[in-house]
Each structure stands twice: as structure tokens, then as C-alpha cells.
PDB file of C-alpha atoms and ligand atoms in Angstrom:
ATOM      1  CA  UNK A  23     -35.210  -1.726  12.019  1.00 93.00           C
ATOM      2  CA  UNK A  24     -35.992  -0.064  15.408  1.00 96.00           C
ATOM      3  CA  UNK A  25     -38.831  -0.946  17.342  1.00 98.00           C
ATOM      4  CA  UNK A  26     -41.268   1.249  18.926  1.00 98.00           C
ATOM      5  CA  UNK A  27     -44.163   0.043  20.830  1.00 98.00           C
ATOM      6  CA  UNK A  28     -46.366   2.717  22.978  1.00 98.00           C
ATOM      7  CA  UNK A  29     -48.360   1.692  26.004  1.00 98.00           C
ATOM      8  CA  UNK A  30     -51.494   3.833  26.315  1.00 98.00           C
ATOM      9  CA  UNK A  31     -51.182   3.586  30.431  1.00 97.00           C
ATOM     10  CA  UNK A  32     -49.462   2.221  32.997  1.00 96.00           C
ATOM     11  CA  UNK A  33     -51.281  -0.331  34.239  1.00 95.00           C
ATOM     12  CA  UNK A  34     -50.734  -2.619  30.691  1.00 96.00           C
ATOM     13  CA  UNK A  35     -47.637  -2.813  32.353  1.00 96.00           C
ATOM     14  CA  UNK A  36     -48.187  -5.979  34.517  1.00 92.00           C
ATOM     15  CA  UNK A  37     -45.227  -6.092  36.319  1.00 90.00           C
ATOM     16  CA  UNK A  38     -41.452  -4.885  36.774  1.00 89.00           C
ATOM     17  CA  UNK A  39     -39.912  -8.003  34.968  1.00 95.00           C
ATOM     18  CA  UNK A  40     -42.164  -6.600  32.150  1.00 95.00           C
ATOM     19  CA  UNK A  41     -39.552  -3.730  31.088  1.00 97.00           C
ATOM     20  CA  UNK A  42     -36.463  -6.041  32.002  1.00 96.00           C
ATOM     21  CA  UNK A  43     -33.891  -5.144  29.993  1.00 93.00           C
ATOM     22  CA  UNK A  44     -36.119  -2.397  27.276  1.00 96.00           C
ATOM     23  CA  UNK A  45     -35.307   0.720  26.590  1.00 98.00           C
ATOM     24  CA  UNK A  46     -37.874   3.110  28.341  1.00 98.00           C
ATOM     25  CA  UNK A  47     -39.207   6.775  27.631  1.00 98.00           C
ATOM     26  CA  UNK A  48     -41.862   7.539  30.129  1.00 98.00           C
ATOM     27  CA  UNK A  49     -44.501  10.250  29.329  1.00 98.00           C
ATOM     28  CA  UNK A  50     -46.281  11.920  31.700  1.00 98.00           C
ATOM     29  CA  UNK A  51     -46.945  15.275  30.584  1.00 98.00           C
ATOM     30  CA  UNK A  52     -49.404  16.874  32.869  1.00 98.00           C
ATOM     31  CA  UNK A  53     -47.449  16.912  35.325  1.00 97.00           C
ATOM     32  CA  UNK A  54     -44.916  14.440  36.647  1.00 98.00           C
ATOM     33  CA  UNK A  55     -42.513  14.254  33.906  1.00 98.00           C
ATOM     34  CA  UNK A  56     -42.302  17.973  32.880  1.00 98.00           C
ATOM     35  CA  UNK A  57     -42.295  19.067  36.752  1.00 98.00           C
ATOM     36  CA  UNK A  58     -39.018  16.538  37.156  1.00 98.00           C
ATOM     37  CA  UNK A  59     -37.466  18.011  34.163  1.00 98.00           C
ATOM     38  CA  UNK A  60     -38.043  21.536  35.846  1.00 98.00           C
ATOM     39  CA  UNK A  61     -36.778  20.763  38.950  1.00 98.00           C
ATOM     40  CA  UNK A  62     -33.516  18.971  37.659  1.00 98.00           C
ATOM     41  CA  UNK A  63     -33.157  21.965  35.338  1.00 98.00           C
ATOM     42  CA  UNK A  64     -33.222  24.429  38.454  1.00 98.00           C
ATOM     43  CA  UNK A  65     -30.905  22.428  40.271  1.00 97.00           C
ATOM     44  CA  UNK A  66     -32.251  19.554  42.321  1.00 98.00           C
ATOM     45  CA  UNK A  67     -29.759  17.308  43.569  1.00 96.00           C
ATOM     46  CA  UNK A  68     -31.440  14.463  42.802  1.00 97.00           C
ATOM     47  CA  UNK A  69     -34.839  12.958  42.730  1.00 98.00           C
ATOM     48  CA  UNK A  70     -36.268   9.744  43.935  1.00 98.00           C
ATOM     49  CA  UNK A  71     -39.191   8.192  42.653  1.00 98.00           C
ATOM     50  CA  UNK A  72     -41.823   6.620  44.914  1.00 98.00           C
ATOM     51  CA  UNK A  73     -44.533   4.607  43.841  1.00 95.00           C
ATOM     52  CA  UNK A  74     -46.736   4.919  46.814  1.00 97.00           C
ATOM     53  CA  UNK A  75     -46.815   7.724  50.129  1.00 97.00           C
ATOM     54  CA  UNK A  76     -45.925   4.886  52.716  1.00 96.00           C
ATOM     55  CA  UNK A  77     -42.863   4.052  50.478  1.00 97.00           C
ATOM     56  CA  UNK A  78     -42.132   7.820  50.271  1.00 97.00           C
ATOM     57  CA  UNK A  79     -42.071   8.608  54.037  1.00 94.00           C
ATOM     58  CA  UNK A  80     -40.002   5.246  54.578  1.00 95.00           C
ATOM     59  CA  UNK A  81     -37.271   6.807  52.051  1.00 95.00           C
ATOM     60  CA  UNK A  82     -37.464   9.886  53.937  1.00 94.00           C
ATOM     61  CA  UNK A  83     -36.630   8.435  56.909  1.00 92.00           C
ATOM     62  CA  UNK A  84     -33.222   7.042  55.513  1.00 86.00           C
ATOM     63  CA  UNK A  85     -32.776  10.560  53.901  1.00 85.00           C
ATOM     64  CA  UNK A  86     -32.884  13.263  56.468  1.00 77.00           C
ATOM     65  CA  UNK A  87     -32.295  16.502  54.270  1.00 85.00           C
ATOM     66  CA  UNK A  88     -34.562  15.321  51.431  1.00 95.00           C
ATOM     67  CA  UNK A  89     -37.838  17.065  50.398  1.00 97.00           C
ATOM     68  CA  UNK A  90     -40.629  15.228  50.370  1.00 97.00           C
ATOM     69  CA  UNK A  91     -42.680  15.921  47.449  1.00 98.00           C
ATOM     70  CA  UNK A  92     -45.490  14.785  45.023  1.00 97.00           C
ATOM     71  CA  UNK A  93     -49.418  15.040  45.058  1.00 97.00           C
ATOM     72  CA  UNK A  94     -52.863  12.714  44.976  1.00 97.00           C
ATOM     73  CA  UNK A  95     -55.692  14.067  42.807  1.00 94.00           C
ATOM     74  CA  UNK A  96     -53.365  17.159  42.021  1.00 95.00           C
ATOM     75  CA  UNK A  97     -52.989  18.234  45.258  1.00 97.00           C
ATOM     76  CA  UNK A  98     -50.105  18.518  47.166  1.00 97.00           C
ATOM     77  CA  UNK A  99     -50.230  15.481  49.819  1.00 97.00           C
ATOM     78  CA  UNK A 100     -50.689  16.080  53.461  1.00 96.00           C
ATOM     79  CA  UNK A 101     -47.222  16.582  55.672  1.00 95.00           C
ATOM     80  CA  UNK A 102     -45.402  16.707  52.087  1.00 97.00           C
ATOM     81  CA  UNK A 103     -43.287  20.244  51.203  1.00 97.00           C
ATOM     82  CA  UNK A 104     -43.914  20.763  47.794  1.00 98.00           C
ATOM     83  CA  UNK A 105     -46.951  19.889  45.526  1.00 98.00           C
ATOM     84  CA  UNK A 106     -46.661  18.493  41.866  1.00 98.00           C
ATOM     85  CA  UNK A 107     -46.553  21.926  40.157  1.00 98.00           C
ATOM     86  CA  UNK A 108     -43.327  22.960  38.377  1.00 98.00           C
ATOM     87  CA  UNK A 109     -43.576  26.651  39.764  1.00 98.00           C
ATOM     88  CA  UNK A 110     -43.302  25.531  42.898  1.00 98.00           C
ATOM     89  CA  UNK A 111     -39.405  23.887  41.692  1.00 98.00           C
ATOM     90  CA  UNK A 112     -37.747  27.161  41.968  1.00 98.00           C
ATOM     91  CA  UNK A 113     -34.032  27.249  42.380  1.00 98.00           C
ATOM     92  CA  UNK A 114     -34.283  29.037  45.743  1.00 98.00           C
ATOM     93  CA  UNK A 115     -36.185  26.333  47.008  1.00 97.00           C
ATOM     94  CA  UNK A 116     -34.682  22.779  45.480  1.00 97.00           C
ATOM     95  CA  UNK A 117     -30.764  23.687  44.918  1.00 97.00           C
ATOM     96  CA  UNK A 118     -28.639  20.832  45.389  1.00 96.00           C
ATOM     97  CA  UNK A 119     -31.388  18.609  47.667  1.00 96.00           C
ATOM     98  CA  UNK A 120     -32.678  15.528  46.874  1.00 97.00           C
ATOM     99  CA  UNK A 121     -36.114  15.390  46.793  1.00 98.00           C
ATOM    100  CA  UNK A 122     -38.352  12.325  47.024  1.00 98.00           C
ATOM    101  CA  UNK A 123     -41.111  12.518  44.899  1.00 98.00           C
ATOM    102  CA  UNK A 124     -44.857  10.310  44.897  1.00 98.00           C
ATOM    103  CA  UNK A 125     -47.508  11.359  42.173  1.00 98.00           C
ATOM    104  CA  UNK A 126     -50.688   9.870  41.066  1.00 96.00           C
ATOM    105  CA  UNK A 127     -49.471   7.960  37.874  1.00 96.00           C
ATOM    106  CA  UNK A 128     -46.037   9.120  36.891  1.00 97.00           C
ATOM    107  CA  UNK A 129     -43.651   8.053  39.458  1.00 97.00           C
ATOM    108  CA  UNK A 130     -45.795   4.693  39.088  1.00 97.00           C
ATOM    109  CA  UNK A 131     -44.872   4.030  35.588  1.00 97.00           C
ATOM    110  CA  UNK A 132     -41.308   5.619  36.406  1.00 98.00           C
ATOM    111  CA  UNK A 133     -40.968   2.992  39.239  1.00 97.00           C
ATOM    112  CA  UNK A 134     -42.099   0.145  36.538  1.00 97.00           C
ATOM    113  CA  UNK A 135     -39.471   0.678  34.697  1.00 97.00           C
ATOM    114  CA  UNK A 136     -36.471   0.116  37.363  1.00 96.00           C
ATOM    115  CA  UNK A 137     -35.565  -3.017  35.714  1.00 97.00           C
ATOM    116  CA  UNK A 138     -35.306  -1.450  32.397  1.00 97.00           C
ATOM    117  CA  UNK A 139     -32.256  -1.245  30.482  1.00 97.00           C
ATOM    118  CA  UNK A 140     -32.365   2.393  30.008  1.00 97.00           C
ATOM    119  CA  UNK A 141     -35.009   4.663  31.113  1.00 98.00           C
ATOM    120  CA  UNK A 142     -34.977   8.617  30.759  1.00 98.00           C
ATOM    121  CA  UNK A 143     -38.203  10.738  31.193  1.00 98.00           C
ATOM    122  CA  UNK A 144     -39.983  13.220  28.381  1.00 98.00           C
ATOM    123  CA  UNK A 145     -42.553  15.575  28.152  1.00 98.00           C
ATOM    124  CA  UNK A 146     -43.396  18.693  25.340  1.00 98.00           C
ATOM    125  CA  UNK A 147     -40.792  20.928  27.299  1.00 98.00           C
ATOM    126  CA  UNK A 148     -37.925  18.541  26.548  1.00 98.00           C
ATOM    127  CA  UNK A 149     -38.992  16.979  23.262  1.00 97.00           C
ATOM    128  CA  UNK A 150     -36.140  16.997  21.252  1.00 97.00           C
ATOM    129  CA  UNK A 151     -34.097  15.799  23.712  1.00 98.00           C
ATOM    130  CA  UNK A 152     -35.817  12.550  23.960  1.00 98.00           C
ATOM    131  CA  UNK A 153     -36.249  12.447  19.976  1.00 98.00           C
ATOM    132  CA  UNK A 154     -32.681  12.555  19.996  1.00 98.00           C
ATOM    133  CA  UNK A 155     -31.821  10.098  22.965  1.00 98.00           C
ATOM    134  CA  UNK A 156     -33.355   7.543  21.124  1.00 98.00           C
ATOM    135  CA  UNK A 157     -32.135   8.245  17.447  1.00 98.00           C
ATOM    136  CA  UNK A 158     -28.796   7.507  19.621  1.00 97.00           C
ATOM    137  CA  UNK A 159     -29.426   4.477  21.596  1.00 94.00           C
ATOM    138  CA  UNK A 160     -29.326   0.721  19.693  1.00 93.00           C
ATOM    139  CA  UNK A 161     -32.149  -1.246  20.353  1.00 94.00           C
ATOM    140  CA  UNK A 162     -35.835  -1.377  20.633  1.00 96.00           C
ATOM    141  CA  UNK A 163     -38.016   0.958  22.414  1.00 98.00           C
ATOM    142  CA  UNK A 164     -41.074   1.321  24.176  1.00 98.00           C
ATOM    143  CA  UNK A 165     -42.880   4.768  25.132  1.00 98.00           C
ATOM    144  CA  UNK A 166     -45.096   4.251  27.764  1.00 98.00           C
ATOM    145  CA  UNK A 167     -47.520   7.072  28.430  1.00 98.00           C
ATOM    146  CA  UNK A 168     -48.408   7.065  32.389  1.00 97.00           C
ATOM    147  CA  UNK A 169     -52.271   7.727  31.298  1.00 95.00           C
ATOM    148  CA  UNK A 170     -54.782   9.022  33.664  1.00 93.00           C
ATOM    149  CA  UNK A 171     -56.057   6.839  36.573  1.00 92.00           C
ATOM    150  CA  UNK A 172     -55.433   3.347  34.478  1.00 92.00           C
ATOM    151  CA  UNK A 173     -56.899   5.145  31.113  1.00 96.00           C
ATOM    152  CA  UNK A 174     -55.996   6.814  28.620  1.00 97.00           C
ATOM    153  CA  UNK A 175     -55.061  10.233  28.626  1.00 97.00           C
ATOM    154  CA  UNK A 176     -54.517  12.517  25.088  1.00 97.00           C
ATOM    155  CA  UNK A 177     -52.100  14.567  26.415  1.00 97.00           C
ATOM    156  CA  UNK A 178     -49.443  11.616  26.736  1.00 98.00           C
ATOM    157  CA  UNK A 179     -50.710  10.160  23.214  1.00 97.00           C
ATOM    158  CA  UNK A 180     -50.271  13.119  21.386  1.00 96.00           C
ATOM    159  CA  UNK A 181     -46.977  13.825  22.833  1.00 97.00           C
ATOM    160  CA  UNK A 182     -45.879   9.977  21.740  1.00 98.00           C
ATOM    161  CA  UNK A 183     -46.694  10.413  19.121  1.00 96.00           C
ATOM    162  CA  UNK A 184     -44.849  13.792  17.884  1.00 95.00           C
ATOM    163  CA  UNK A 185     -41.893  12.144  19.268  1.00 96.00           C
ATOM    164  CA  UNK A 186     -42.728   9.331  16.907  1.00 97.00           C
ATOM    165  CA  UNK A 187     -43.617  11.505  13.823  1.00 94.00           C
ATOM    166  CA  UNK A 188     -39.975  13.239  14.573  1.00 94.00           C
ATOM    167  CA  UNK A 189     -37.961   9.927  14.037  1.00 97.00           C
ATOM    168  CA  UNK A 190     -39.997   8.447  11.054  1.00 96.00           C
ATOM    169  CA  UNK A 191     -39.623  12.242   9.712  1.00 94.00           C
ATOM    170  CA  UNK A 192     -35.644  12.489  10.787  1.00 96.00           C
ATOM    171  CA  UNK A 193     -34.796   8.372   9.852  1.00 97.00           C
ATOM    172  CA  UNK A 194     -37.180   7.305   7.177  1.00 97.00           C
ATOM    173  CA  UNK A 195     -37.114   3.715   6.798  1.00 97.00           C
ATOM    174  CA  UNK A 196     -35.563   3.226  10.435  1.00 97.00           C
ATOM    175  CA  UNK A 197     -38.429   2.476  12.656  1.00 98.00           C
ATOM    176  CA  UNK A 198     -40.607  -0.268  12.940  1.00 98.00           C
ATOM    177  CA  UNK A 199     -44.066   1.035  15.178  1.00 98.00           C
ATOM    178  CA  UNK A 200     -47.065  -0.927  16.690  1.00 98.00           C
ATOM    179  CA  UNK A 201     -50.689  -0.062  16.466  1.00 98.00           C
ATOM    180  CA  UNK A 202     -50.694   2.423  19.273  1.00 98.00           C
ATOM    181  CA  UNK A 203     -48.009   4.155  18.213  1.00 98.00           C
ATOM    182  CA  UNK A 204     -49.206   4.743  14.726  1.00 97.00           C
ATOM    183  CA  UNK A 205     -52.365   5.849  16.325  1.00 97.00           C
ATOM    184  CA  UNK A 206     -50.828   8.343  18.558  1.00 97.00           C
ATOM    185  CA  UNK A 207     -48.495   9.355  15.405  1.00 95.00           C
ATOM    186  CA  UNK A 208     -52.318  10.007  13.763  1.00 94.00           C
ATOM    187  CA  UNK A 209     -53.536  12.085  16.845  1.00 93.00           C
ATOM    188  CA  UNK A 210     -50.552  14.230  16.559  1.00 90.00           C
ATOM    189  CA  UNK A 211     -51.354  15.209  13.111  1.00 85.00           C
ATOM    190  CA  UNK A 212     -54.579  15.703  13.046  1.00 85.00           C
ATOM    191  CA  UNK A 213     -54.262  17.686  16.265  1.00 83.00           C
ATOM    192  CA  UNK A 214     -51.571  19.368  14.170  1.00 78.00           C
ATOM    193  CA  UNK A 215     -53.577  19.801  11.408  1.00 73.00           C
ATOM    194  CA  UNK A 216     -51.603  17.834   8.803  1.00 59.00           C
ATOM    195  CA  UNK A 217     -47.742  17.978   9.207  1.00 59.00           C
ATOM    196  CA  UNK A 218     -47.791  16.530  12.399  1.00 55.00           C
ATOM    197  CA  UNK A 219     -45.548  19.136  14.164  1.00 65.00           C
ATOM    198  CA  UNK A 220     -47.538  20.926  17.066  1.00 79.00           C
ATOM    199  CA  UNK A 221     -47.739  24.747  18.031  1.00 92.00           C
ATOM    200  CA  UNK A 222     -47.336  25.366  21.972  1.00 95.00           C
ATOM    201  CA  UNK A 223     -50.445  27.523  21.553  1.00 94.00           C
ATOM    202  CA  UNK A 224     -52.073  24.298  19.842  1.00 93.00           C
ATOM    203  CA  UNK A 225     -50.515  21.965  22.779  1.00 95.00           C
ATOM    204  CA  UNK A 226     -52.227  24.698  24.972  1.00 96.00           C
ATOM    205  CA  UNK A 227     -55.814  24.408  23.614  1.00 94.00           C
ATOM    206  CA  UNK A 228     -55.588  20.538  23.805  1.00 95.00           C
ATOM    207  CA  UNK A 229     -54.929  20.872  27.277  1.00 97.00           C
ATOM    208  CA  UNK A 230     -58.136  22.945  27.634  1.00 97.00           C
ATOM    209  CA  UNK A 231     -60.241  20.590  25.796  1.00 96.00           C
ATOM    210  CA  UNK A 232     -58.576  17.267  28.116  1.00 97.00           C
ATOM    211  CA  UNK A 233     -59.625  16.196  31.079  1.00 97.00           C
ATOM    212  CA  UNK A 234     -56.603  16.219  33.004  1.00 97.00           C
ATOM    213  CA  UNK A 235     -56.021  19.597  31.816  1.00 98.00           C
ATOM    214  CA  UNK A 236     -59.492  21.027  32.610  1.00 98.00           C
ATOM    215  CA  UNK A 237     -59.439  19.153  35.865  1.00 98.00           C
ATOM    216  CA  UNK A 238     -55.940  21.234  37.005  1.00 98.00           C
ATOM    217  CA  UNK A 239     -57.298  24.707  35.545  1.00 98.00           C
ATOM    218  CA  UNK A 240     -60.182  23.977  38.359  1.00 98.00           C
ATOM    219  CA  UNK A 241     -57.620  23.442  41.183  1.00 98.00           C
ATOM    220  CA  UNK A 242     -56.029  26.652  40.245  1.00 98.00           C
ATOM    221  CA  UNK A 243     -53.363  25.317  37.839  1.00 98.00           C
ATOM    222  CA  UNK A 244     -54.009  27.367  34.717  1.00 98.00           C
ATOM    223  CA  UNK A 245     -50.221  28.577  34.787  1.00 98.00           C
ATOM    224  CA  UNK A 246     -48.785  25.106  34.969  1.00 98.00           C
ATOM    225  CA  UNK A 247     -50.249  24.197  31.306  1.00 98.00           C
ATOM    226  CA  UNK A 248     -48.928  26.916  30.165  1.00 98.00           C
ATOM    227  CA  UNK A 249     -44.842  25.471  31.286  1.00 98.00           C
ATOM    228  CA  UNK A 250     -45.772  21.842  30.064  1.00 98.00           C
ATOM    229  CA  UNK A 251     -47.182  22.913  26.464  1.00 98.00           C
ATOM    230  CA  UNK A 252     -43.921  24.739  26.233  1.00 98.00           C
ATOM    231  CA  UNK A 253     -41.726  22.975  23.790  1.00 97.00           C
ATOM    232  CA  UNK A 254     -38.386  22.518  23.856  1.00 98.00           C
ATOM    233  CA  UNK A 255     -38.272  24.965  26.775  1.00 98.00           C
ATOM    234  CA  UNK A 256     -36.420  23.217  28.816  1.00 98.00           C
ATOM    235  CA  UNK A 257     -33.687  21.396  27.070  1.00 98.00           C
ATOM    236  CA  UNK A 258     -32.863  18.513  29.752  1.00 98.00           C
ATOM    237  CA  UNK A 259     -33.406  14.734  29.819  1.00 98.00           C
ATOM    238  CA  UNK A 260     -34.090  12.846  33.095  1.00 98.00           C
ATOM    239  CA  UNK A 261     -32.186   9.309  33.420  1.00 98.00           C
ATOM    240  CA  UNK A 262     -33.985   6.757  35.819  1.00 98.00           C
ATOM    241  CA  UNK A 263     -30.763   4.951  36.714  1.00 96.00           C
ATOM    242  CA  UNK A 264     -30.408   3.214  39.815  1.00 95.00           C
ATOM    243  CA  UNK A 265     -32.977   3.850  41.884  1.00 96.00           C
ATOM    244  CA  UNK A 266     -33.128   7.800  41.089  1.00 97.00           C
ATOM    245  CA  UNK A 267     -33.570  10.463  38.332  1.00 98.00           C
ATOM    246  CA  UNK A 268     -30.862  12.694  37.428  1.00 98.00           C
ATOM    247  CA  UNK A 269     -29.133  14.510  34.798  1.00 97.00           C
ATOM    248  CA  UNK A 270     -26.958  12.262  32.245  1.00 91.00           C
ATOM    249  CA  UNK A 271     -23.993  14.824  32.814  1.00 88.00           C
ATOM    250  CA  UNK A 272     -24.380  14.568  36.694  1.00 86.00           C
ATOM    251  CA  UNK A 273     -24.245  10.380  36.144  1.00 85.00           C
ATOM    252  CA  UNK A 274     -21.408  10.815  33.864  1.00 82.00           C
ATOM    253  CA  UNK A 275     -19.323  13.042  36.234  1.00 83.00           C
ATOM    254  CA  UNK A 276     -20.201  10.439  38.944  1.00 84.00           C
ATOM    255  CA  UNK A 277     -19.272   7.530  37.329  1.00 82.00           C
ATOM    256  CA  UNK A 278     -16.320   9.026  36.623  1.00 81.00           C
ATOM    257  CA  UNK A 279     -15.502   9.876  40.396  1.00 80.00           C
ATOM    258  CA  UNK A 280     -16.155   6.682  40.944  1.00 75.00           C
ATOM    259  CA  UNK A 281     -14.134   5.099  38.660  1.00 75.00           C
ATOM    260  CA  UNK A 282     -11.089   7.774  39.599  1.00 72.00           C
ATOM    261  CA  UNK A 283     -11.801   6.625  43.238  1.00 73.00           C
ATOM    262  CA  UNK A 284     -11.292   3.076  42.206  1.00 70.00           C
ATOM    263  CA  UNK A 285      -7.951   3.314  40.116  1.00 72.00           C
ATOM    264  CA  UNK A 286      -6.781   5.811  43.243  1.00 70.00           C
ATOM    265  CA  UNK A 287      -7.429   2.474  46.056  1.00 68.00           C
ATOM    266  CA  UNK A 288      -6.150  -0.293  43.763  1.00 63.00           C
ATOM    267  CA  UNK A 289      -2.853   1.939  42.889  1.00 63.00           C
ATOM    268  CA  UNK A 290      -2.097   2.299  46.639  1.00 60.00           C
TER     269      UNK A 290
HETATM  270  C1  LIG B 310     -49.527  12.180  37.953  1.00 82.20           C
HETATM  271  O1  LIG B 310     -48.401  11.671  38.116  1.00 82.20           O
HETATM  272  O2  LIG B 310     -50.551  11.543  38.076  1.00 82.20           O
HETATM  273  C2  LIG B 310     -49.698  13.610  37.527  1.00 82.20           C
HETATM  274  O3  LIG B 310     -48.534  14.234  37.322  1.00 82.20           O
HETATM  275  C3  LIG B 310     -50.864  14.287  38.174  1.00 82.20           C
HETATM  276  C4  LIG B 310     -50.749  15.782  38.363  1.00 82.20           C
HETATM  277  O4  LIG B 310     -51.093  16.544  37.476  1.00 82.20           O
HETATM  278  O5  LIG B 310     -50.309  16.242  39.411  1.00 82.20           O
END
């Protein structure tokens, strides 16, 4: 049996020894996770998660050519280039640049998890993805929703727990789930209305009726719910690995450099 414990927001998360060695999925799906997913999709070189603005400017200041991105409250911080909205992630503007990237809760619960033994990043947009990154990978997991502010946010829950409903759907008999998780499977459903498998459009109205979601229409950010309710639309799964997020095909070809590098130095 597979475990599967959710945390309902970051800060149950005491520390960084906490995820030592666990297999990680963070949620955070208005907006940090599905804006990272965007702006890997559309080409960014790299991104670097920063828990706090001091500790993003200090990064920058090793990093010349990055971007310095992320927002507080939803709003794009003060100095920074780009905001937290995944329109602004346009291929024109990110192509092959790192960018360094500080947001209210996300890149918190991202940075938690830099101990972890894996650690790859989901939202709605690339839901099966993560559904079937961990149908692949041995070992327990947890899901840790990023939550609003220390509390609990639905938008995270209900996304949980559609990933959840997936694998118990997909594996019957595989997965082992704790009390959150079975309640987020619940929300999912009845959100769903009984099969447990959500609509965009019905992804979209829960966003109206939350209070991140009607907090961002407000600041002006009808359009971005619109991109994170939008499942499966973009078909790419962040890996936390090493100190920054990137595409598992970009690690791979990496690695592999490496490695070639390696066999080219000893042979000489
Ligand atoms: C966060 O990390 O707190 C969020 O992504 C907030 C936001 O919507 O910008």
C-alpha cells in the first residue's frame, strides 16, 4: 500500500527536516504553482524558488541575467519585473532566463520541501501529469496544499483531492489515505457533484465563490482563473531538484551532460 497524507497548509509543516527524504507534490493553485508550470512551459530557463524578498534580491545578486519575480498580497512586489500572473510568462518575455521567483505561500511550501526526496509541483492545468508521476514513483507521498495565509484554502483541497480520487479510481486497492485527504477526496465530489471528476467551468465557479479567487478578480485578475481552472492545459510537471524548478526532460538531458562530461575527463 501507498501512502498519501495531505497537509491543509504550509505552516503544519514545522520545519525542513520535516519532508526529509518524502516524496512531495506541492499545490498551490491560485497562483504559484500553475504560473511556474506556465512559465516552464513557455520556455523559462529555469526557476528559483525564494522563500522570502531579502533572500530573493540576495540570489539576484549572484545571478546577474535572472528575472526577479513573484508578488505579496497578489501584487507584483516593488523593484521586481514580473508579477505572479501567468499572462505575464509569455515566451517573448522569459525564453531561456532564469527567473527567481518569491510569492506569498507557494514558493514557501516549495522551499519546505528542499530536503525532500522528490518534489515536483501541480496545479488543475497539469493534473494528470502529477496523477501519473506518482502512480510511477515507489514510496509514500504527501500532498501538501500551500493554503492561504497559514489557512486553509478550497482551491488547493479540491484540487488534492481530484488528484486523489484519480489514483483510488486508476489503482483500486493501492493507496492508503489520511483524514485530510479523504476529506479533500469528499470536497472534490461533492463539488463535482458525485463522480468526483471536475468541469473547468465548475473549477471556474469555485474560484468565484473562494476567497482567494474573489480576492484576485478585485485586483484585476479575472483572466488568470480562467488559465488555472484549465485542466490538463498545460501538460508539464515542475521538479524541485536541487535548489531550482525545472522540467524533468531538461534534468535528464543535464544529468546526462554531466555524466558525458565525466566519462570524457576520467578517459583522458
Ligand atoms: C501565493 O503563493 O501565495 C499565491 O500564488 C498568491 C497569488 O495569487 O499571487
Amino acid at each position: 500500500m501507498k501512502k498519501i497524507d495531505v497537509y491543509l497548509t504550509q505552516s503544519l509543516i514545522s520545519d525542513d527536516l520535516f519532508l526529509k527524504d518524502r516524496n512531495v507534490v506541492v499545490v498551490d493553485v491560485l497562483r504559484a504553482t500553475t504560473t511556474i508550470t506556465v512559465a516552464l512551459a513557455n520556455g523559462a530557463k529555469e526557476i528559483i524558488p525564494a522563500e522570502s524578498v531579502t533572500i530573493a534580491a540576495r540570489i539576484s545578486k549572484g545571478l546577474g541575467k535572472a528575472l526577479l519575480c513573484g508578488e505579496r498580497n497578489g501584487k507584483v512586489i516593488e523593484g521586481f519585473a514580473l508579477g505572479n500572473s501567468p499572462l505575464e510568462y509569455k515566451s517573448e518575455t522569459i525564453k531561456d532566463k532564469p527567473l527567481i521567483f518569491s510569492t506569498t505561500n507557494g514558493t514557501i511550501s516549495i522551499t519546505k520541501s528542499r530536503l525532500a526526496k522528490s518534489c515536483v509541483l501541480a496545479s488543475f492545468i497539469n493534473l494528470t501529469k502529477a496523477v501519473d508521476h506518482i502512480k510511477s514513483i515507489e514510496g509514500d507521498i504527501v500532498i501538501l496544499c500551500s493554503g492561504k495565509l497559514n489557512t486553509f484554502c478550497i482551491e488547493d483541497a479540491v484540487c488534492a483531492g481530484v488528484i486523489i480520487d484519480r489514483l483510488i479510481n486508476e489503482e483500486p486497492g493501492k493507496y492508503e489515505i489520511n483524514d485530510s485527504a479523504y476529506a479533500c477526496v469528499r470536497l472534490g465530489c461533492v463539488l463535482a457533484k458525485k463522480t468526483g471528476r471536475l468541469s473547468s467551468e465548475k473549477i471556474l465557479s469555485m474560484f468565484g465563490e473562494s476567497e482567494h479567487g474573489k480576492y484576485l478578480s478585485e485586483l484585476g485578475f479575472g483572466e488568470d482563473l480562467k488559465i488555472c481552472a484549465g485542466i490538463d492545459s498545460y501538460p508539464y510537471l515542475p521538479v524541485y531538484y536541487n535548489g531550482t524548478i525545472k522540467l524533468p526532460e531538461i534534468i535528464e538531458i543535464e544529468t546526462n551532460e554531466k555524466s558525458h562530461m565525466k566519462k570524457i575527463k576520467i578517459s583522458k
